[in-house]
């Protein structure tokens, strides 16, 4: 199944387009030799390992003098980020570099990243969005200052002390620990991997889904809403990411104990699809009755078109994995429903055609707005007015029902045996050689991730791009990259009285809001995402020269 697009978007967002936007100089060079490419890889990696990393861990971006650094929000100097493209993603990248070059330096760099993640691994076995090497008191201080005042980032406004499946962080770390153990069968990484695997299995509900956070807590009742972190979560592909990890465990180790959890997780999609006339899904579902539930205050109790489209795609993938027709039995019904809620062309022309949220019962769109200026005095609310919706969380989505129908018809015509003949569930196979040079798919998991696979997409071994990357690496060993996202420094909690101005459509509120926002005059700095993307290009180039 495809990896969640979240980390891919983040780590690819600061590559060639960003350089072009900054107007950085570039002149054509002769084709880069393999030796030159290897030198560039080593120089860039040495800088990240020795200068950017804190005790082996990484955040997303840094100012050149390291006076400020960010993950999704600004970070303390002692903090490391788990959400991709954070520490686990960098670790995957270093393992890829090791596989491409055989250079032990990269394996040791991967070990440092893994050791950092082990240092912040929750006793339950999973990971939070972030960790603080200075200890829990420092992390709590961050949550009570920077985190608490991120108006739109409600997931950081309360410190739970447990683990999250949100934004792929725990899944990314689980996959990385599996790879580290498989690589050399080091007992240290076996222990960390087994702890992570136990966490994933222990946190799964009997119906097959997973909560957003675990161990379960009921603590943050924001604006009177229930604590949503125990609900079954489809948002950001939580269930799909855990299925993918468990499939990789079966592939690499032949552990048959994961087969039942995999099947139950797939069945959860079937169980949570609602009956006609609204055969869709919400971002999250209650455990007791499997009905759509609300989450953050701008994620109301409603059907979600983008989540429903993702669930439809997953069901077709499950048919490819199992050959069981039950997974695609209600796909046409779901696609018909999605088409039925498409906006008429005269409603908000220029916007994507599918409302993000659809009301339960009457089937009308629900749009998200906000008032106030910061987390103290601000609030989110929903109504049926499509004007002036919040811009940090789109009220409109693109949904490719035509493409999904074509895929469904193709799978149906193939039949169960043909559709599932490449399923990784039909036998253990080696894990892919590379994780960061392309988006993994079911076929990639089956054939072992060979770069010559016809399924390869994404990163290309482009000699011109490699020459460009070679020229643009600076003397210190980093690629100057526009840091397109920034934030206001924490200056204290906001006032109860709103600051004058209209913040209903801005990405950030008043000066007390610590949420990230697009920088109209981005500083040039060090981007972990750019490092990963550029290294992936070089890895593929080096691999092609072998």
Short mmCIF file of N, CA, C and O in Angstrom, two decimals, residues 2 5 11 23 29 54 77-78 131 194 233 249 257 261 269 353 394 424-425 438 510 515 521 544:
data_model
loop_
_atom_site.label_atom_id
_atom_site.label_comp_id
_atom_site.label_asym_id
_atom_site.label_seq_id
_atom_site.Cartn_x
_atom_site.Cartn_y
_atom_site.Cartn_z
N UNK A 2 0.46 2.32 -0.61
CA UNK A 2 1.32 3.49 -0.65
C UNK A 2 1.55 4.04 0.74
O UNK A 2 0.69 3.98 1.61
N UNK A 5 1.08 10.19 2.30
CA UNK A 5 1.73 11.28 1.56
C UNK A 5 2.27 12.36 2.46
O UNK A 5 2.98 13.23 2.01
N UNK A 11 9.13 16.25 3.09
CA UNK A 11 10.54 16.15 2.79
C UNK A 11 10.88 16.54 1.36
O UNK A 11 12.02 16.85 1.06
N UNK A 23 16.06 32.07 -6.05
CA UNK A 23 16.93 32.68 -7.04
C UNK A 23 18.39 32.36 -6.82
O UNK A 23 19.28 33.15 -7.15
N UNK A 29 27.09 22.20 -15.20
CA UNK A 29 28.39 21.59 -15.00
C UNK A 29 28.46 20.29 -15.78
O UNK A 29 27.45 19.75 -16.21
N UNK A 54 21.28 16.60 17.51
CA UNK A 54 21.49 16.71 18.96
C UNK A 54 21.40 15.30 19.54
O UNK A 54 20.33 14.68 19.51
N UNK A 77 16.61 23.60 22.07
CA UNK A 77 17.85 23.03 21.53
C UNK A 77 18.06 21.57 21.89
O UNK A 77 18.76 20.84 21.17
N UNK A 78 17.46 21.11 22.99
CA UNK A 78 17.65 19.73 23.45
C UNK A 78 16.61 18.77 22.91
O UNK A 78 16.62 17.59 23.26
N UNK A 131 10.60 14.43 21.43
CA UNK A 131 11.24 14.02 22.66
C UNK A 131 12.23 15.08 23.08
O UNK A 131 12.69 15.87 22.26
N UNK A 194 11.10 -5.09 19.30
CA UNK A 194 10.10 -5.95 19.94
C UNK A 194 9.20 -5.15 20.88
O UNK A 194 7.99 -5.41 20.98
N UNK A 233 -8.95 5.86 14.70
CA UNK A 233 -8.48 6.97 13.87
C UNK A 233 -8.11 6.49 12.46
O UNK A 233 -7.22 5.66 12.28
N UNK A 249 6.82 -6.63 9.09
CA UNK A 249 7.28 -7.59 10.10
C UNK A 249 7.13 -9.01 9.58
O UNK A 249 8.04 -9.85 9.72
N UNK A 257 2.23 -14.37 13.92
CA UNK A 257 1.33 -13.81 14.92
C UNK A 257 0.77 -12.46 14.49
O UNK A 257 -0.23 -11.99 15.06
N UNK A 261 -3.83 -9.73 13.45
CA UNK A 261 -3.99 -8.28 13.60
C UNK A 261 -4.09 -7.54 12.26
O UNK A 261 -4.84 -6.57 12.15
N UNK A 269 -12.05 -1.31 8.42
CA UNK A 269 -12.54 -0.41 7.38
C UNK A 269 -13.95 -0.82 6.94
O UNK A 269 -14.80 0.03 6.70
N UNK A 353 -13.55 20.67 -5.50
CA UNK A 353 -14.99 20.45 -5.67
C UNK A 353 -15.67 19.65 -4.58
O UNK A 353 -16.90 19.52 -4.59
N UNK A 394 -8.11 22.96 5.02
CA UNK A 394 -9.00 23.26 3.90
C UNK A 394 -10.40 22.70 4.10
O UNK A 394 -10.58 21.56 4.55
N UNK A 424 2.41 -9.48 -0.59
CA UNK A 424 3.46 -9.86 0.36
C UNK A 424 2.96 -10.79 1.46
O UNK A 424 3.76 -11.39 2.16
N UNK A 425 1.64 -10.94 1.58
CA UNK A 425 1.10 -11.86 2.57
C UNK A 425 1.17 -13.32 2.10
O UNK A 425 0.85 -14.23 2.86
N UNK A 438 11.88 6.38 -3.18
CA UNK A 438 10.61 6.30 -3.88
C UNK A 438 9.50 5.98 -2.90
O UNK A 438 9.75 5.56 -1.77
N UNK A 510 -2.44 36.42 16.52
CA UNK A 510 -1.67 37.59 16.95
C UNK A 510 -0.28 37.18 17.43
O UNK A 510 0.13 36.01 17.27
N UNK A 515 1.92 29.16 16.46
CA UNK A 515 1.71 28.27 15.32
C UNK A 515 2.65 28.64 14.17
O UNK A 515 2.97 29.81 13.97
N UNK A 521 9.25 36.33 3.67
CA UNK A 521 10.65 36.61 3.36
C UNK A 521 11.50 35.53 4.02
O UNK A 521 12.18 35.77 5.02
N UNK A 544 22.77 3.85 -9.67
CA UNK A 544 22.73 3.67 -11.12
C UNK A 544 24.12 3.54 -11.73
O UNK A 544 24.27 2.99 -12.83
#
